[in-house]
Short mmCIF file of C-alpha atoms and ligand atoms in Angstrom, two decimals:
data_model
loop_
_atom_site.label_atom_id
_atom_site.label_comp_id
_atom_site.label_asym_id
_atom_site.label_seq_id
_atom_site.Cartn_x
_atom_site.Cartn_y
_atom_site.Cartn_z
CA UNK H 14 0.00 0.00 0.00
CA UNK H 15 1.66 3.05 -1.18
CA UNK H 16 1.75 5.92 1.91
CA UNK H 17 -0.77 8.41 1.33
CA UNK H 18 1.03 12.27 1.75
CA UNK H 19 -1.73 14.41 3.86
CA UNK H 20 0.25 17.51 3.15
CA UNK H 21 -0.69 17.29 -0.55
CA UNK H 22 -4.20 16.88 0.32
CA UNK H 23 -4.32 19.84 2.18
CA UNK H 24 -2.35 21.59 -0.45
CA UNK H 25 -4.94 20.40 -3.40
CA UNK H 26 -7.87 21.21 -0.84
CA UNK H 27 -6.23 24.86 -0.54
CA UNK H 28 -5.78 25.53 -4.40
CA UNK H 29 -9.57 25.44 -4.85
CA UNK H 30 -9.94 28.01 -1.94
CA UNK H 31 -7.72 30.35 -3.94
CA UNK H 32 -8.92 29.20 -7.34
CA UNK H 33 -12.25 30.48 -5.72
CA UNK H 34 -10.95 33.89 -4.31
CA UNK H 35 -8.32 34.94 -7.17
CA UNK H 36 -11.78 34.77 -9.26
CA UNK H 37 -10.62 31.55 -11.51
CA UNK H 38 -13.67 29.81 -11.62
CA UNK H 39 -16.83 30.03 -10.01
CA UNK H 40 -19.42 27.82 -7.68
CA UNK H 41 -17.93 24.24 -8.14
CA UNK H 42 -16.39 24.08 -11.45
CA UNK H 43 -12.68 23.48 -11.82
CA UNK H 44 -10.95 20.85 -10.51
CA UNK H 45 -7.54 20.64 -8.74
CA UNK H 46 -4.69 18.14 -8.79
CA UNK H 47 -1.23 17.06 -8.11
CA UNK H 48 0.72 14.21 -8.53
CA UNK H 49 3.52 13.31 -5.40
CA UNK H 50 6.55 12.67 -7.64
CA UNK H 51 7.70 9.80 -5.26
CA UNK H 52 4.38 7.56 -5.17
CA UNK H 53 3.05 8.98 -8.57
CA UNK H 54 -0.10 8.60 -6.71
CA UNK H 55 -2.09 11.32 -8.15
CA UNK H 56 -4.55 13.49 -5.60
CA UNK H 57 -7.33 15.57 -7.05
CA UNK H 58 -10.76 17.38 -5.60
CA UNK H 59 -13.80 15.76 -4.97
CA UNK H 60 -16.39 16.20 -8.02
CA UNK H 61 -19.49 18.77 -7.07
CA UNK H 62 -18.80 19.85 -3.46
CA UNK H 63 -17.95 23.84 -3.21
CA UNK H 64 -14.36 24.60 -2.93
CA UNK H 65 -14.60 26.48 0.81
CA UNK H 66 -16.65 23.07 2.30
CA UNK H 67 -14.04 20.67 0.80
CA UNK H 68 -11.68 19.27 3.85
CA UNK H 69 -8.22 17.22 3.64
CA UNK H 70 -9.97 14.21 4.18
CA UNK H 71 -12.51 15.03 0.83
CA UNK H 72 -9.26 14.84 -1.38
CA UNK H 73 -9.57 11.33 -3.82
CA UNK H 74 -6.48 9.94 -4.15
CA UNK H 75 -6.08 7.81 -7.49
CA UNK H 76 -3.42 5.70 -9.55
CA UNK H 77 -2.49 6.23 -13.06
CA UNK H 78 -5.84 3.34 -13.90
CA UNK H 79 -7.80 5.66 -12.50
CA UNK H 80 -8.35 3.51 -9.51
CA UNK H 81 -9.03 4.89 -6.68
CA UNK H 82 -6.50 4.32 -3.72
CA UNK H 83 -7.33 6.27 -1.06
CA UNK H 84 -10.64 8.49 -0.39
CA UNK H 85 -14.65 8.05 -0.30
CA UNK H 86 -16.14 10.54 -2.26
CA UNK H 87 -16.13 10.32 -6.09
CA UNK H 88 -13.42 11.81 -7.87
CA UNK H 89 -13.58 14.99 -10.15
CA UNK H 90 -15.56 14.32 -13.63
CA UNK H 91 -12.53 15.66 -15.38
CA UNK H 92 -10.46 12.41 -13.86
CA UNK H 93 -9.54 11.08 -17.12
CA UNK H 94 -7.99 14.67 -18.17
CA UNK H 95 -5.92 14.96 -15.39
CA UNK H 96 -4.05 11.77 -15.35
CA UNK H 97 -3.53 11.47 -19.34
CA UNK H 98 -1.70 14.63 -18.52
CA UNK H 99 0.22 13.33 -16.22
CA UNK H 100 0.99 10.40 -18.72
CA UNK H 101 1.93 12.48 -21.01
CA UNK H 102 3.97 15.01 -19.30
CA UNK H 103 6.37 13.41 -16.82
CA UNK H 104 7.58 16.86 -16.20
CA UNK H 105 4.25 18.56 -14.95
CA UNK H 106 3.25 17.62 -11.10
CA UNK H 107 0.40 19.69 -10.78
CA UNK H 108 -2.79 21.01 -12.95
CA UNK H 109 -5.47 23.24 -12.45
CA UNK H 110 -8.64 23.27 -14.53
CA UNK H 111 -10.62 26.32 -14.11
CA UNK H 112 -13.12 28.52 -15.68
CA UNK H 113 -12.26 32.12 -15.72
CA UNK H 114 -13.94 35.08 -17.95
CA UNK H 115 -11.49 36.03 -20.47
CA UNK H 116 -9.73 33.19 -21.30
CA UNK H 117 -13.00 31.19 -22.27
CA UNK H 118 -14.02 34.19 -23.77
CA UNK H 119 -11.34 33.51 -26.55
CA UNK H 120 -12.61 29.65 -26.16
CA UNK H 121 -15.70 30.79 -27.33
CA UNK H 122 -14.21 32.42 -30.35
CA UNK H 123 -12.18 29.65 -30.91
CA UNK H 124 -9.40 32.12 -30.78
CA UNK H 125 -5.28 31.66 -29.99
CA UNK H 126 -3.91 33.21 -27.58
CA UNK H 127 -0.59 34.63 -28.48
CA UNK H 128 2.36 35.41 -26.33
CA UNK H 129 1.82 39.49 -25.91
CA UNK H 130 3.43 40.14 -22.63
CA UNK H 131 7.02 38.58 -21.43
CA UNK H 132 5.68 36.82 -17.95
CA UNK H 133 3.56 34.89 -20.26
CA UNK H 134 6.18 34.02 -22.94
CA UNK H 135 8.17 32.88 -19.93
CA UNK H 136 6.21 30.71 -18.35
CA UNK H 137 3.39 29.60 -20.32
CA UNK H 138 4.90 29.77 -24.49
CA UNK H 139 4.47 30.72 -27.41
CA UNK H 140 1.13 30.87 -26.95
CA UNK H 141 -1.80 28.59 -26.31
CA UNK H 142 -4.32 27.29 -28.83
CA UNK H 143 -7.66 26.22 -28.71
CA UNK H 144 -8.75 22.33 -28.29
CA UNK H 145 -11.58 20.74 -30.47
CA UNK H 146 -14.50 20.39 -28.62
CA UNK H 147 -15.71 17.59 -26.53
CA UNK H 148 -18.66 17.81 -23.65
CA UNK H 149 -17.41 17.72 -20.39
CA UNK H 150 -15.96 14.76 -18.79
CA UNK H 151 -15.69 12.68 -22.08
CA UNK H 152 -12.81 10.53 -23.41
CA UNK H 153 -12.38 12.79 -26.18
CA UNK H 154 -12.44 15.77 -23.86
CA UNK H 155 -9.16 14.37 -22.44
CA UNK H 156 -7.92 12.97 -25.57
CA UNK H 157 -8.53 16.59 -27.81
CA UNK H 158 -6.62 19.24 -24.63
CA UNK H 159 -3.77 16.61 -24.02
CA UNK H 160 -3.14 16.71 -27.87
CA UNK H 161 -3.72 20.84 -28.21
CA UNK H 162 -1.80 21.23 -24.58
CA UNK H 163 1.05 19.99 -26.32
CA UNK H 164 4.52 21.30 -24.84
CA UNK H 165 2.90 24.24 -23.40
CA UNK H 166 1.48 25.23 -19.78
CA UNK H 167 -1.82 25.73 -21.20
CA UNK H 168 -4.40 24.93 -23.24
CA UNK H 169 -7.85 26.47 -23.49
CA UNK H 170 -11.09 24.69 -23.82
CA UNK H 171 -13.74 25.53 -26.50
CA UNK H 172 -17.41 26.95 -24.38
CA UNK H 173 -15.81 25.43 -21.19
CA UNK H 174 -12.93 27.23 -19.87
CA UNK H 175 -8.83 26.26 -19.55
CA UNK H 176 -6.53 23.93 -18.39
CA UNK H 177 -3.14 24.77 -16.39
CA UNK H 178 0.08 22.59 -15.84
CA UNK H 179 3.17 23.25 -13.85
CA UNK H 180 6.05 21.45 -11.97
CA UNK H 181 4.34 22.09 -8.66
CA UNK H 182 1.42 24.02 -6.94
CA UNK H 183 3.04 27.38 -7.13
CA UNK H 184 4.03 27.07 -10.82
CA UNK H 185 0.34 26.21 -11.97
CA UNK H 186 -1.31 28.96 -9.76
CA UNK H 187 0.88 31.35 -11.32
CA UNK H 188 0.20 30.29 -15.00
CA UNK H 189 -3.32 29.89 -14.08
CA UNK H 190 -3.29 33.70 -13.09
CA UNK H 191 -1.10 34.80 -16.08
CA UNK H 192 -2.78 33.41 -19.25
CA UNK H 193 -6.48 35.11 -17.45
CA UNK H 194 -4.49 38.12 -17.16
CA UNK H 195 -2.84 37.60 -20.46
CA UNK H 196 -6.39 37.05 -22.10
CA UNK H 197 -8.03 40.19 -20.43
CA UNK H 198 -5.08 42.20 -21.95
CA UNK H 199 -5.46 40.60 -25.39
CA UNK H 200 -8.88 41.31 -25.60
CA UNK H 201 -8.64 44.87 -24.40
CA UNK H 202 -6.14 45.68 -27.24
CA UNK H 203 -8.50 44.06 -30.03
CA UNK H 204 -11.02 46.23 -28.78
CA UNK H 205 -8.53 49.34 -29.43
CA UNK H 206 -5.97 48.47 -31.84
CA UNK H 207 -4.08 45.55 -33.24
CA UNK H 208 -2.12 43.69 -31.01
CA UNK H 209 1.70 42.98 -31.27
CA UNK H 210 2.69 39.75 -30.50
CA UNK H 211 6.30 39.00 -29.34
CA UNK H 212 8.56 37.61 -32.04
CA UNK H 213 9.89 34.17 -32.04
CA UNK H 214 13.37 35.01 -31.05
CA UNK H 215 11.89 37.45 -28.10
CA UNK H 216 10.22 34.66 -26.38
CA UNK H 217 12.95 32.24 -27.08
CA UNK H 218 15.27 34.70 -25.53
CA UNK H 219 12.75 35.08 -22.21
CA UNK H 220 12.37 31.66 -21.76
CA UNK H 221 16.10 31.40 -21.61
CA UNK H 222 16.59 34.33 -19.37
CA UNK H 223 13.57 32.61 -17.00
CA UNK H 224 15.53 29.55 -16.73
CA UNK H 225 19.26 30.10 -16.56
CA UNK H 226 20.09 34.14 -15.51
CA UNK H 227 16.78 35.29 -13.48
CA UNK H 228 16.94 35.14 -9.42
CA UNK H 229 19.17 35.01 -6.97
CA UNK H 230 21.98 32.36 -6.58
CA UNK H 231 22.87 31.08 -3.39
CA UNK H 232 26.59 31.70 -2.85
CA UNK H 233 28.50 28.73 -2.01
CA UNK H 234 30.71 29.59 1.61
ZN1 ZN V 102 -14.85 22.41 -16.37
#
């Protein structure tokens, strides 16, 4: 029996609690996850309960057959979704799905959103495209935003709303909260202009700066 971590159930119970108050999604929608990179046991929120009742103990823990391990309520809807992710991306430990305004706004459109502002290009891509659709909770919901998730962080999910990856909790909360911001600015410079996306070489040369020169380094005594 693999040990159950209690610390990432709190953590994946607190996530919807901030999904909730950074405005993300709304009521019950959404769905929280992460994987403990030592068990691969994957934990993720309850389906239907609202994100300020859910408790540590609510948390369904599951395998990679979708069996669940440790937990008694039923697992989110979007089950399937988040553990082909984590099939498919051995580097991404953590994903939100959530349902904020302007990024399924460009859903709705079917639209791209391109890389306009550098946090974005750093941490999210080139930009993130829009999946066929699928209703919710399908097989071929999973199978169509694994496939248009690709490489990137993100992916965004036709009349539904987007799905966020990152190495940990803190990653994925803050490329959850950059593509919405990312989105709102997009669509506020349609509305007044045309929009200048960041050349190939520009983001290239973020992403590099993001992951070798910026922060501090610890001096060795
Ligand atoms: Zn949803």
């Amino acid at each position: 029996m693999p040990k159950i971590n209690n610390e990432l159930k709190k953590a994946v119970a607190g996530a919807g609690v901030t999904m909730i108050q950074q405005g993300l999604t709304v009521g019950t929608w959404g769905n929280v996850s992460l994987r403990d990179p030592e068990s691969g046991l994957i934990y993720i929120s309850p389906s239907g309960l609202d994100y300020e009742d859910i408790r540590e103990e609510d948390i369904v823990v599951l395998n990679e057959e979708l069996e669940i391990v440790d937990g008694c309520l039923r697992p989110s809807i979007e089950k399937r979704l988040h553990v082909g992710v984590y099939r498919a991306r051995p580097d991404v430990n953590a994903i939100i799905h959530d349902h904020p305004l302007h990024s399924s706004v460009l859903g709705v459109n079917r639209m791209e959103l391109p890389a306009i502002s550098e946090d974005f290009a750093q941490i999210v891509g080139d930009k993130i495209i829009c999946a066929d659709y699928a209703l919710p909770g399908t097989p071929e919901l999973a199978e169509n935003a694994i496939k248009a998730l690709g490489e990137r962080n993100a992916v965004l999910l036709p009349n539904h709303g987007t799905l966020c990856v990152g190495k940990d909790l803190k990653a994925v909360l803050r490329v959850a909260h950059v593509v919405e911001k990312a989105a709102h600015i997009y669509i506020l410079a349609l509305t007044i202009g045309t929009p200048h996306v960041l050349a190939a070489e520009q983001i290239q040369a973020m992403q590099y700066f993001a992951r070798h020169l910026y922060g501090q380094v610890v001096c060795a005594e």
